[in-house]
PDB file of C-alpha atoms and ligand atoms in Angstrom:
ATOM      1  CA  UNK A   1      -1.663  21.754 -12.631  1.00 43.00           C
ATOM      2  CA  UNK A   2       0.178  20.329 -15.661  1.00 43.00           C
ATOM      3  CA  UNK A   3       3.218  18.824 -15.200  1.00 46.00           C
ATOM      4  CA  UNK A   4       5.649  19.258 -17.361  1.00 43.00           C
ATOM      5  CA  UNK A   5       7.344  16.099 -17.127  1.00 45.00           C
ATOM      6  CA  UNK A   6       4.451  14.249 -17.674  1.00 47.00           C
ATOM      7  CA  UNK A   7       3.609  16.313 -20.471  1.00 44.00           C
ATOM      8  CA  UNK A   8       7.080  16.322 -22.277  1.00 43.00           C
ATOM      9  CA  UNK A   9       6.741  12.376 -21.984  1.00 42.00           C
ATOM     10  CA  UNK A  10       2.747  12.699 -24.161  1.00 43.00           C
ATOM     11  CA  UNK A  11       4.315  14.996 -26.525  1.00 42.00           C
ATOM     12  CA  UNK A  12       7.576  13.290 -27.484  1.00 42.00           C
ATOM     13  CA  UNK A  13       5.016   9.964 -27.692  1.00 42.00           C
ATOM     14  CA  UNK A  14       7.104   6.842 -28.791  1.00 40.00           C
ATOM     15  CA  UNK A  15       9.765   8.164 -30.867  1.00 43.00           C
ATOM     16  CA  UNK A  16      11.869   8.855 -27.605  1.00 42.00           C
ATOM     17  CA  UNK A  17      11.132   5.462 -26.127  1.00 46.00           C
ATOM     18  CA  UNK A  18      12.172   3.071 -29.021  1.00 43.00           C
ATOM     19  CA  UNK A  19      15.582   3.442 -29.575  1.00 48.00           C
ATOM     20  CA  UNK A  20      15.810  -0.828 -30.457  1.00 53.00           C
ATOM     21  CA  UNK A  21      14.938  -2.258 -33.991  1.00 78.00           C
ATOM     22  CA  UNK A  22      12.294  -4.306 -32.465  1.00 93.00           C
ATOM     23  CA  UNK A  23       9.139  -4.283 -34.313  1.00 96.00           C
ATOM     24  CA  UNK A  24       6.030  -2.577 -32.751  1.00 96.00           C
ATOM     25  CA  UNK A  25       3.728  -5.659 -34.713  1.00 97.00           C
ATOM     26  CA  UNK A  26       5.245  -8.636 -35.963  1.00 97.00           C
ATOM     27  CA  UNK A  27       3.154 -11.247 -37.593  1.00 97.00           C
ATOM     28  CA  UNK A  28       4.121 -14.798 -38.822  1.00 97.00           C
ATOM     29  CA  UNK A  29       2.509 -16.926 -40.837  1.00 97.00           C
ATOM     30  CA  UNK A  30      -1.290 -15.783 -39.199  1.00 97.00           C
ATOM     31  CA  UNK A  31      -4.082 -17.626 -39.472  1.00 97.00           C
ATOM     32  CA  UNK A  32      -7.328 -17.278 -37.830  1.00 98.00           C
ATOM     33  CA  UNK A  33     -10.409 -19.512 -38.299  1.00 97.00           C
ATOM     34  CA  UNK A  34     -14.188 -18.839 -36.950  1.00 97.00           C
ATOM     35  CA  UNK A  35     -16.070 -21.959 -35.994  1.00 95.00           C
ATOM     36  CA  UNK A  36     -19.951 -21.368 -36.593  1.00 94.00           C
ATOM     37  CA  UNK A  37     -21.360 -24.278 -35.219  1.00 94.00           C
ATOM     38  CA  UNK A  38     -20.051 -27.451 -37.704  1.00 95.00           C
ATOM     39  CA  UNK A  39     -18.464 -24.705 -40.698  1.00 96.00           C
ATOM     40  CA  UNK A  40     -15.418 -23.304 -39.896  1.00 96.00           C
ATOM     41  CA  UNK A  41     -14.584 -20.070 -42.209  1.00 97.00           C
ATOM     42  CA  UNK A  42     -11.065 -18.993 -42.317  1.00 97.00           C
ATOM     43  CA  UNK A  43     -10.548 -15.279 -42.145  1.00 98.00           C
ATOM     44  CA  UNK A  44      -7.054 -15.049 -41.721  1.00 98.00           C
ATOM     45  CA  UNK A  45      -5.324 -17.275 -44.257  1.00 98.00           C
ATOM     46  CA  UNK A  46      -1.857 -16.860 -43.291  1.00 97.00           C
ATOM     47  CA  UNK A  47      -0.511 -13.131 -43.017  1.00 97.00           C
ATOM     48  CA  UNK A  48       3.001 -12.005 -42.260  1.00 97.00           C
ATOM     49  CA  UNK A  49       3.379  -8.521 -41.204  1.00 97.00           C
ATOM     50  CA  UNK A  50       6.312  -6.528 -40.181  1.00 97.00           C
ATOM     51  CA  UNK A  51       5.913  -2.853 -38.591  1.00 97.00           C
ATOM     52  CA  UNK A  52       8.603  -0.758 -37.242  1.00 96.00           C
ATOM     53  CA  UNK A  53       8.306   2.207 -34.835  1.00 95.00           C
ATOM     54  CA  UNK A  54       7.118   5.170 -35.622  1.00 95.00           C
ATOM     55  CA  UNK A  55       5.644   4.167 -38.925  1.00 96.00           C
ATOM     56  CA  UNK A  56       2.214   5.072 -40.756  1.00 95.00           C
ATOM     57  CA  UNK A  57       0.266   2.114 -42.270  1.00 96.00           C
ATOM     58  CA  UNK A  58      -3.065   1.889 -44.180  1.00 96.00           C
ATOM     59  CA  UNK A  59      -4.755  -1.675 -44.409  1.00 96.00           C
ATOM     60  CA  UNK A  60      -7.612  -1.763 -46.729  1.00 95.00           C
ATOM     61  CA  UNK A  61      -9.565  -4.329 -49.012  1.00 93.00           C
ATOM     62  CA  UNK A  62     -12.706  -4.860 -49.675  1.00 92.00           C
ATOM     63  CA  UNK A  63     -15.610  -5.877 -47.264  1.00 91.00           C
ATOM     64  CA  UNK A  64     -15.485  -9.267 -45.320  1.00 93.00           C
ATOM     65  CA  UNK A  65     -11.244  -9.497 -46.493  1.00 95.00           C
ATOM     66  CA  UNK A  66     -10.352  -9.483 -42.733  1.00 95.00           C
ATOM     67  CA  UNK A  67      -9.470  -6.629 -42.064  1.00 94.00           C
ATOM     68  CA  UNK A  68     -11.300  -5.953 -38.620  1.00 91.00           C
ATOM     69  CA  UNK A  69     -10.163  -9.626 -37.814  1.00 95.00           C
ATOM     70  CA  UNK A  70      -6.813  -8.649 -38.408  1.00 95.00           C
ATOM     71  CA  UNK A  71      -6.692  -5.228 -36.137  1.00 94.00           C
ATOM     72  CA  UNK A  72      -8.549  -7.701 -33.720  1.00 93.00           C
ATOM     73  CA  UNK A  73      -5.561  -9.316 -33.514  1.00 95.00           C
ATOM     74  CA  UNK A  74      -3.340  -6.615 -33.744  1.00 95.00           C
ATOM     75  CA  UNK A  75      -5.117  -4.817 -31.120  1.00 94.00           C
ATOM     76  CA  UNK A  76      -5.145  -8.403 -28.732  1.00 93.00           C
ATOM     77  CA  UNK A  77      -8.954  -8.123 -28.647  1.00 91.00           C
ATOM     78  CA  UNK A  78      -8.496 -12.069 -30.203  1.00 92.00           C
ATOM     79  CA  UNK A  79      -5.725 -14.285 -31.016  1.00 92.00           C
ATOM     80  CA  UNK A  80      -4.669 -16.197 -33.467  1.00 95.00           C
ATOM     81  CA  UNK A  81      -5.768 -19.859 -34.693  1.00 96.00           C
ATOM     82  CA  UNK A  82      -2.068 -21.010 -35.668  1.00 96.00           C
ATOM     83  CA  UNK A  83       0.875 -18.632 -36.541  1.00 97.00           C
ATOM     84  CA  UNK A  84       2.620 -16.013 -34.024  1.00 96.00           C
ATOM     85  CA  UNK A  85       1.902 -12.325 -33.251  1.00 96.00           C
ATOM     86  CA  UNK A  86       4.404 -10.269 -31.240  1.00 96.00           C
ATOM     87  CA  UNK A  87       3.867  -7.072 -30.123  1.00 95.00           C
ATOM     88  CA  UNK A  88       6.584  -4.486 -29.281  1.00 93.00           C
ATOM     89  CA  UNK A  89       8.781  -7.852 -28.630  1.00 93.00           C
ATOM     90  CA  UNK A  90       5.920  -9.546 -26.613  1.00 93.00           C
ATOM     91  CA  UNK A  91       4.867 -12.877 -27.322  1.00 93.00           C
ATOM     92  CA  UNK A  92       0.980 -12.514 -27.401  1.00 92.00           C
ATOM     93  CA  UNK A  93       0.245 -16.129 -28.267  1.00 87.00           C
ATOM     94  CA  UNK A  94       1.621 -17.096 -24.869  1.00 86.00           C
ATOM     95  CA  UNK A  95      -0.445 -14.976 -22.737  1.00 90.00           C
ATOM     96  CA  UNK A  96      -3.671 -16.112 -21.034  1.00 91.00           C
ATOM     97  CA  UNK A  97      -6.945 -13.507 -20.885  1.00 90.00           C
ATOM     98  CA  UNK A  98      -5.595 -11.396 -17.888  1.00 90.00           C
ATOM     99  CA  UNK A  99      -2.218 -10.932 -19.445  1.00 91.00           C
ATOM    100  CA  UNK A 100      -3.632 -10.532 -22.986  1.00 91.00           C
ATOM    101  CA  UNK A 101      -5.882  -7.453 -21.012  1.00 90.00           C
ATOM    102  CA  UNK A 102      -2.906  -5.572 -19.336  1.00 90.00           C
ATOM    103  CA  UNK A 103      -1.119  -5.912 -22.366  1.00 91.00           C
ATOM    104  CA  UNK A 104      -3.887  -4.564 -24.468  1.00 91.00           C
ATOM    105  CA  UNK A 105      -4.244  -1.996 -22.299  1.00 90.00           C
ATOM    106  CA  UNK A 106      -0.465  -0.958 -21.731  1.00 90.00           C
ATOM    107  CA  UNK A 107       0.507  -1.050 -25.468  1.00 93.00           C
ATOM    108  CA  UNK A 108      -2.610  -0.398 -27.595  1.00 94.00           C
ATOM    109  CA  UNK A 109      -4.675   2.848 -28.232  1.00 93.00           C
ATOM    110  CA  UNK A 110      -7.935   2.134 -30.045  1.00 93.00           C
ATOM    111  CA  UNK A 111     -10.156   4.879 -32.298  1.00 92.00           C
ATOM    112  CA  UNK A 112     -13.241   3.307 -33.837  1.00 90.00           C
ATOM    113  CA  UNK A 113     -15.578   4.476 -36.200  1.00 89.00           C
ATOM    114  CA  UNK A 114     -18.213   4.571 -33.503  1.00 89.00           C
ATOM    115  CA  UNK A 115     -16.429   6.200 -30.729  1.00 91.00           C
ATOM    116  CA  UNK A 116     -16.968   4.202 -28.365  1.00 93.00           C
ATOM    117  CA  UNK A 117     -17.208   7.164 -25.273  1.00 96.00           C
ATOM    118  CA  UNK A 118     -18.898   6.800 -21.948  1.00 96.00           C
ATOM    119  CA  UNK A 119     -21.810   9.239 -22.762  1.00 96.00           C
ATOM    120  CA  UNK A 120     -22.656  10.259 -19.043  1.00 97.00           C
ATOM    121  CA  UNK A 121     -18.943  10.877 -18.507  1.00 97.00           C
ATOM    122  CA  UNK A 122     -17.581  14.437 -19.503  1.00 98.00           C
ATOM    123  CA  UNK A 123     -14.767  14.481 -22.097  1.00 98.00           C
ATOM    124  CA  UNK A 124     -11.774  14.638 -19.282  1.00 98.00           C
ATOM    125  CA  UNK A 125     -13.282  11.594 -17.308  1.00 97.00           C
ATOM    126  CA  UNK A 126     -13.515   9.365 -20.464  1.00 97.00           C
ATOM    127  CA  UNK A 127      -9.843  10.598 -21.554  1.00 97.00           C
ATOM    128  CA  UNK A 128      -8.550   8.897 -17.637  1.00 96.00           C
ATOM    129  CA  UNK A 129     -10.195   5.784 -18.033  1.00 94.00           C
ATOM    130  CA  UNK A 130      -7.477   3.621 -19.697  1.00 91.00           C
ATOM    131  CA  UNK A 131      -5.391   5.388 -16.602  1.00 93.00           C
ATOM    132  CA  UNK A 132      -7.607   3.335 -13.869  1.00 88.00           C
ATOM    133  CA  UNK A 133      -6.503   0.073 -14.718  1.00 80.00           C
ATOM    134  CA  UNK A 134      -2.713   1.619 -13.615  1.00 82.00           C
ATOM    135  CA  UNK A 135      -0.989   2.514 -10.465  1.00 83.00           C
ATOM    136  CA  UNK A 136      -1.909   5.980 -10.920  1.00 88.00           C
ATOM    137  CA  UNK A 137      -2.655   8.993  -8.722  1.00 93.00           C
ATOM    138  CA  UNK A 138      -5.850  10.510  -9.169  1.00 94.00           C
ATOM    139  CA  UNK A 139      -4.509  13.711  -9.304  1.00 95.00           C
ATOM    140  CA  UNK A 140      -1.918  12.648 -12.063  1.00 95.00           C
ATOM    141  CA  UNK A 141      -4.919  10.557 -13.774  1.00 96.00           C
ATOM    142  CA  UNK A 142      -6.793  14.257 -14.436  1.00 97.00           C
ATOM    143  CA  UNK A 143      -3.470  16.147 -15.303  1.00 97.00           C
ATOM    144  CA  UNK A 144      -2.281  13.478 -17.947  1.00 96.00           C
ATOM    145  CA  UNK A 145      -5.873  13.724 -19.467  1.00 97.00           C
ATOM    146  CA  UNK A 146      -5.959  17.210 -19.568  1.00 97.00           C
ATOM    147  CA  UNK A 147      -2.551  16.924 -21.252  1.00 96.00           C
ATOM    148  CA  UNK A 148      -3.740  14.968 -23.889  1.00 95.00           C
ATOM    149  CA  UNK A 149      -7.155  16.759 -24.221  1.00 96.00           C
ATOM    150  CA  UNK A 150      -5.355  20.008 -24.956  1.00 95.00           C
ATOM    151  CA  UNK A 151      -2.875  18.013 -27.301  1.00 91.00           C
ATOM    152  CA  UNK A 152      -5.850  17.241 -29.957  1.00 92.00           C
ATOM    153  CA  UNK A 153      -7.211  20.836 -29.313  1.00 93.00           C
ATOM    154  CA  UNK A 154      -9.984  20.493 -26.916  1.00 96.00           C
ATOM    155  CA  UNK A 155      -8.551  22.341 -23.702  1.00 96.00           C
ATOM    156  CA  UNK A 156     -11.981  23.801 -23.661  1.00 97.00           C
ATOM    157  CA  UNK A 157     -13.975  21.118 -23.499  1.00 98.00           C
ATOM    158  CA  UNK A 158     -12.943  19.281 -20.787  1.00 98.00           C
ATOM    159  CA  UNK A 159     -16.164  19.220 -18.864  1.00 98.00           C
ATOM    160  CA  UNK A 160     -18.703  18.520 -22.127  1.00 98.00           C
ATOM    161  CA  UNK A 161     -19.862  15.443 -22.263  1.00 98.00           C
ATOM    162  CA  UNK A 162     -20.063  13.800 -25.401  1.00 97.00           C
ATOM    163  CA  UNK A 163     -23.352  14.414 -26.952  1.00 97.00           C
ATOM    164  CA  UNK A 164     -22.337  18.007 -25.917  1.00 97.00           C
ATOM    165  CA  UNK A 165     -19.799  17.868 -28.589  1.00 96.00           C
ATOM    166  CA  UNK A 166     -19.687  17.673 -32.852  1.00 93.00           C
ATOM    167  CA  UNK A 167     -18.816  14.328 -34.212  1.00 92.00           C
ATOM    168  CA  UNK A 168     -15.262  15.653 -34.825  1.00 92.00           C
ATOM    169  CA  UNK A 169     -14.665  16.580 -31.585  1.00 94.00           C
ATOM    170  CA  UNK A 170     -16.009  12.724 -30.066  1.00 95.00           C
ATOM    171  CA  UNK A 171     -13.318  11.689 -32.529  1.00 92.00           C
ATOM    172  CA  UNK A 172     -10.780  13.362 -30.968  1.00 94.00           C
ATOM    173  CA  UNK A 173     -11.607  12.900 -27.092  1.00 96.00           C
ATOM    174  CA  UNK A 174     -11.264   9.337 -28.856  1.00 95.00           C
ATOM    175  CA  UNK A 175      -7.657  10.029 -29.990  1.00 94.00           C
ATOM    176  CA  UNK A 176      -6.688  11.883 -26.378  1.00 95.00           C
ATOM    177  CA  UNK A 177      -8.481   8.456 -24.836  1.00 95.00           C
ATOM    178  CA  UNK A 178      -6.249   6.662 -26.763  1.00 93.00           C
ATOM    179  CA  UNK A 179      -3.197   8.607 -26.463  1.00 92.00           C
ATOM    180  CA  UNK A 180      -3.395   8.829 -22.360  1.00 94.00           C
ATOM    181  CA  UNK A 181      -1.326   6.144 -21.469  1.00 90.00           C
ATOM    182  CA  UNK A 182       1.495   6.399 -24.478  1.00 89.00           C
ATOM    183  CA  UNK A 183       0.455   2.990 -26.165  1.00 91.00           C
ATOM    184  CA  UNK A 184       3.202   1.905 -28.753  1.00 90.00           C
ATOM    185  CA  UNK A 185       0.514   1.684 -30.747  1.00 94.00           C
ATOM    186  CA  UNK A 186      -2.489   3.555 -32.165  1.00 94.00           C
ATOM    187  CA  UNK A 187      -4.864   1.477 -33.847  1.00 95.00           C
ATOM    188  CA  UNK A 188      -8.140   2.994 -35.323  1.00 93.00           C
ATOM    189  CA  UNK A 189     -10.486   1.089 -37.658  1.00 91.00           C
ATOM    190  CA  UNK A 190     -12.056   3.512 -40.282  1.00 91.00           C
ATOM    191  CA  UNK A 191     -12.011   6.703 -37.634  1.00 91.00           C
ATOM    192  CA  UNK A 192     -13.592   8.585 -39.738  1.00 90.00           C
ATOM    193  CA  UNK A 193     -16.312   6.780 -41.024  1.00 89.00           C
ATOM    194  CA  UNK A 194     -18.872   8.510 -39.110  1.00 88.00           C
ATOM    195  CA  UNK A 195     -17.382  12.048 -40.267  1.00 88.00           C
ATOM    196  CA  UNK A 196     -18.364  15.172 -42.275  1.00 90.00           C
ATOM    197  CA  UNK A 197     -15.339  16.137 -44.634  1.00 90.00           C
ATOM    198  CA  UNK A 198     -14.252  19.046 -42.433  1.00 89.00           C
ATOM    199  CA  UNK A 199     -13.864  16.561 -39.274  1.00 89.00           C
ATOM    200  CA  UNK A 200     -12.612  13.597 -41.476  1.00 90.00           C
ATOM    201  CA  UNK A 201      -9.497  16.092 -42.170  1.00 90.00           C
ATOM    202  CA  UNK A 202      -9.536  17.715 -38.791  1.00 87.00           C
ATOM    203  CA  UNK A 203      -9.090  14.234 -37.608  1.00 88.00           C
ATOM    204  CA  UNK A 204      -6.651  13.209 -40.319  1.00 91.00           C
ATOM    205  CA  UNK A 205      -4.813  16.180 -39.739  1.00 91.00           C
ATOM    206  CA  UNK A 206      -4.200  14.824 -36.103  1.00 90.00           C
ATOM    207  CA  UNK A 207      -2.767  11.300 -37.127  1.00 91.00           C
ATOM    208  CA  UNK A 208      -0.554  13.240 -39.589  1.00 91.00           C
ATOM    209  CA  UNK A 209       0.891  14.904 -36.620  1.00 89.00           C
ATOM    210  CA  UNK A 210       1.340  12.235 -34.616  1.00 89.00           C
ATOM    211  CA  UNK A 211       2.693  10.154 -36.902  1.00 91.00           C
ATOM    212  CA  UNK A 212       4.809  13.371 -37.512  1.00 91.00           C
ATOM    213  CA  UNK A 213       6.064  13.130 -33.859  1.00 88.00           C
ATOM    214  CA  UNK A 214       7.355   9.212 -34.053  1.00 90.00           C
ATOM    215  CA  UNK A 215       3.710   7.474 -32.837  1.00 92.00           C
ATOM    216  CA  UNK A 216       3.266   4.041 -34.925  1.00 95.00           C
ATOM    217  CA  UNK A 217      -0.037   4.898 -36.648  1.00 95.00           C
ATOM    218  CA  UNK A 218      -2.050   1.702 -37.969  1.00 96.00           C
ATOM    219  CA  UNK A 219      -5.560   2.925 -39.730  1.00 94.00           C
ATOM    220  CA  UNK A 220      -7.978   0.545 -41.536  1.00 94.00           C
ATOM    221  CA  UNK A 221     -10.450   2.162 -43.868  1.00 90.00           C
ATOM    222  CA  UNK A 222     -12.489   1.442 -46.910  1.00 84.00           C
ATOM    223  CA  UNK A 223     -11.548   5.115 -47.995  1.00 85.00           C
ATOM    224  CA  UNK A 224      -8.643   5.857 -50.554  1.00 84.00           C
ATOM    225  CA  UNK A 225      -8.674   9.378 -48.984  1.00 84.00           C
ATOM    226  CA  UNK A 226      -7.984   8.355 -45.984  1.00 87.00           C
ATOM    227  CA  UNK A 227      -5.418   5.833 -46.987  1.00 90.00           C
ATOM    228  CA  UNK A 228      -3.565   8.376 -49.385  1.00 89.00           C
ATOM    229  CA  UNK A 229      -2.220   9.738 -45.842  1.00 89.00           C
ATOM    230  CA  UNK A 230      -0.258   6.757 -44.969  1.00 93.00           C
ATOM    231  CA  UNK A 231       3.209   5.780 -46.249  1.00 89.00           C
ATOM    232  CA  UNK A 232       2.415   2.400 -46.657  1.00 95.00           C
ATOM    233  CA  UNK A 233      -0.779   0.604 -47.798  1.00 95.00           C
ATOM    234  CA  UNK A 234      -0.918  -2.847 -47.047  1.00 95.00           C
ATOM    235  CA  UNK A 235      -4.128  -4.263 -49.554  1.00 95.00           C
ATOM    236  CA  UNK A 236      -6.108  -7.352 -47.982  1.00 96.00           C
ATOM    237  CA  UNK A 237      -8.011  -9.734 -49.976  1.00 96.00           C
ATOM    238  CA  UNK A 238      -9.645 -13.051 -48.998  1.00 97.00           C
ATOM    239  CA  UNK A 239      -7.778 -13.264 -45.599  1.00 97.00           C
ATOM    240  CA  UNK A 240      -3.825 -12.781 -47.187  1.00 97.00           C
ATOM    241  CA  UNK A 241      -1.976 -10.097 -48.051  1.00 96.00           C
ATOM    242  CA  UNK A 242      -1.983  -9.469 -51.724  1.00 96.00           C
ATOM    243  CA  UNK A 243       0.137  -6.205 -51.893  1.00 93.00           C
ATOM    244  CA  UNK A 244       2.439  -4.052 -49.568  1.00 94.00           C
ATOM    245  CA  UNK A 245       3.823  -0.814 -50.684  1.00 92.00           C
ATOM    246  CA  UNK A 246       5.445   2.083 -49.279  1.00 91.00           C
ATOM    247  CA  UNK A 247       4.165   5.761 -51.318  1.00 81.00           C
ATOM    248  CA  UNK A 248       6.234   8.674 -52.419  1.00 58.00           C
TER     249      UNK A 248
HETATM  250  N1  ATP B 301     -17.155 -13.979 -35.266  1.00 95.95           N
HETATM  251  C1  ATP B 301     -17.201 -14.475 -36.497  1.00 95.95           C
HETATM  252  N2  ATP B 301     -17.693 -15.707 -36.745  1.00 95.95           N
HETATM  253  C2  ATP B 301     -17.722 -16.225 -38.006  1.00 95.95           C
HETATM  254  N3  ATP B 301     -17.261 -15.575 -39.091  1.00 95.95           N
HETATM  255  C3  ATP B 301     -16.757 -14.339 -38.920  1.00 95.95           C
HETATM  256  C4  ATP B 301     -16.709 -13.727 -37.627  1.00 95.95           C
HETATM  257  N4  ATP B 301     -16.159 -12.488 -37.764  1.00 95.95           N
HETATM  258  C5  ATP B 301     -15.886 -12.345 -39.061  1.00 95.95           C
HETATM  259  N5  ATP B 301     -16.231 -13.449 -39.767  1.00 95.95           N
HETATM  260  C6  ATP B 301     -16.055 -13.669 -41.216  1.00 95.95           C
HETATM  261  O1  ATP B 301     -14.690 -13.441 -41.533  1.00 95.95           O
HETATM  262  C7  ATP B 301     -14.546 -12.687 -42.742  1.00 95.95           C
HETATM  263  C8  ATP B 301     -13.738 -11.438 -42.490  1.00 95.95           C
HETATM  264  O2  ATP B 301     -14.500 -10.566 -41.669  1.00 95.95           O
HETATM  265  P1  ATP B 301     -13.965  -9.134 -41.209  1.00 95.95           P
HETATM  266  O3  ATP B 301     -14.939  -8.571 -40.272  1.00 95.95           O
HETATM  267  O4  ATP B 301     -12.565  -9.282 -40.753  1.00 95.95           O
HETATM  268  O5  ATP B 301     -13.984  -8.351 -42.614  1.00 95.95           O
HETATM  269  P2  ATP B 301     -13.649  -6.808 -42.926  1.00 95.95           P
HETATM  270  O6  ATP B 301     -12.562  -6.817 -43.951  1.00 95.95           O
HETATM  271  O7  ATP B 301     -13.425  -6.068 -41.686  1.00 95.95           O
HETATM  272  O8  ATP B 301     -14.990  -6.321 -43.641  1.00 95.95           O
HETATM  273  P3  ATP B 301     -15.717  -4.868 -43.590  1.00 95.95           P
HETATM  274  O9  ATP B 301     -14.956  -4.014 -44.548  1.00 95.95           O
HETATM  275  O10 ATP B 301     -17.079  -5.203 -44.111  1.00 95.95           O
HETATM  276  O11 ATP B 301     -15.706  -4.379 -42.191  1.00 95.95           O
HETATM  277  C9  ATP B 301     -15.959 -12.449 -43.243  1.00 95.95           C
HETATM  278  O12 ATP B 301     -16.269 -13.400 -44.236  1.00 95.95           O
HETATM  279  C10 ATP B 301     -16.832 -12.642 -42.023  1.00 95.95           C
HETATM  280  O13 ATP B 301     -18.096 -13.140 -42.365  1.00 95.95           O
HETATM  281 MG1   MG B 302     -14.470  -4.483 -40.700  1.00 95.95          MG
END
């Protein structure tokens, strides 16, 4: 049933896709402002943000910095107030809500710190949902998931559903889920905030890899541990970027 094609194509991820210098995120000059009935609180106070294929980036800061705002943005679950966002070369600010969706869902692979799985669905069903939206067959739908599934070790599980599965294990039908549809981008906000130690690394071990194999890897998290992992921490404070730096 698996097809090798299609799972050469997973495995290789976007490292044999991106041969151009074009930036997977590229951020200008951001700014994003919440209206609250008459008070307007600016959460984004204008962030520039280069980053190139196949890198690994941390963004942390403290609590209510802006950082979820931000990977809202980077993720094109919002847009921006003023400023420019373009993703993988694609003007987001231009795009109406339809647009913004298929590009969201073409481009972007989300982890969150919840989840976020269809609990009467078993693990391979959740793992083909992204594939729906897409002119795919049915049959390729299940072999692409399957793919993926036994990618982040879980060929065994395809038919659990996910409260028949450790915490660890949700996490990573989370990362196959994300992975299906080779997004240029993986974005997960603090995935392993709901995580024992041995899952946090099982699940850090994964992004290690995949960063390993060219995927661009952006991870928020409150957790030095976790950030320690990236290359490059980018540290947000009060809705700018106060420091930017690329580790040994
Ligand atoms: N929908 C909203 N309406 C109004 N204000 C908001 C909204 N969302 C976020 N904010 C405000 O914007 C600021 C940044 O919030 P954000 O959620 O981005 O912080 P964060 O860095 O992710 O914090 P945490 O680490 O606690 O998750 C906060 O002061 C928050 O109160
Ligand atoms: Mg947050």
């Amino acid at each position: 049933m698996a097809d090798p094609t299609t799972t050469a194509a997973l495995l290789a991820g976007a490292a044999g896709t991106t041969g151009t210098a074009t930036p997977v995120i590229d951020l200008a000059g951001a700014r994003k402002t919440y209206r609250t009935g008459s008070v307007e609180f600016e959460a984004l106070r204008g962030v520039d943000l280069r980053i190139e294929p196949g890198e690994y980036v941390a963004i942390v800061g403290p609590s209510g910095s802006g950082k979820s705002t931000l990977m809202n943005v980077l993720g094109c679950l919002d847009v921006l107030t003023a400023g420019s966002y373009r993703l993988a070369g694609e003007d987001v600010e231009e795009l109406d809500e339809v647009e913004l969706a298929q590009v969201r869902n073409r481009r972007v692979g989300f982890v969150f710190q919840q989840f976020h799985l269809l609990p009467s669905l078993s693990a391979v069903r959740n793992v083909e949902l992204p594939l729906t939206y897409r002119d795919t067959s049915a049959a390729e739908r299940r072999a692409r998931a399957v793919t993926a599934l036994e990618r982040v070790g879980l060929g065994d599980k395809l038919d659990n559903r996910p409260g028949e599965l450790s915490g660890g294990q949700q996490q990573r039908v989370a990362v196959a889920r994300a992975l299906v549809g080779e997004p240029d981008l993986l974005l997960a906000d603090e995935p392993t905030g709901n995580l024992d130690s041995t899952s946090t690394r099982d699940v850090l071990g994964l992004l290690d890899e995949l960063h390993a194999q060219g995927r661009t890897v952006v991870l928020i998290t409150h957790e030095q541990e976790v950030a320690a992992r990236a290359r490059r921490t980018v540290r947000v404070r009060d809705g700018l970027v106060v420091s930017d730096e690329v580790g040994a």
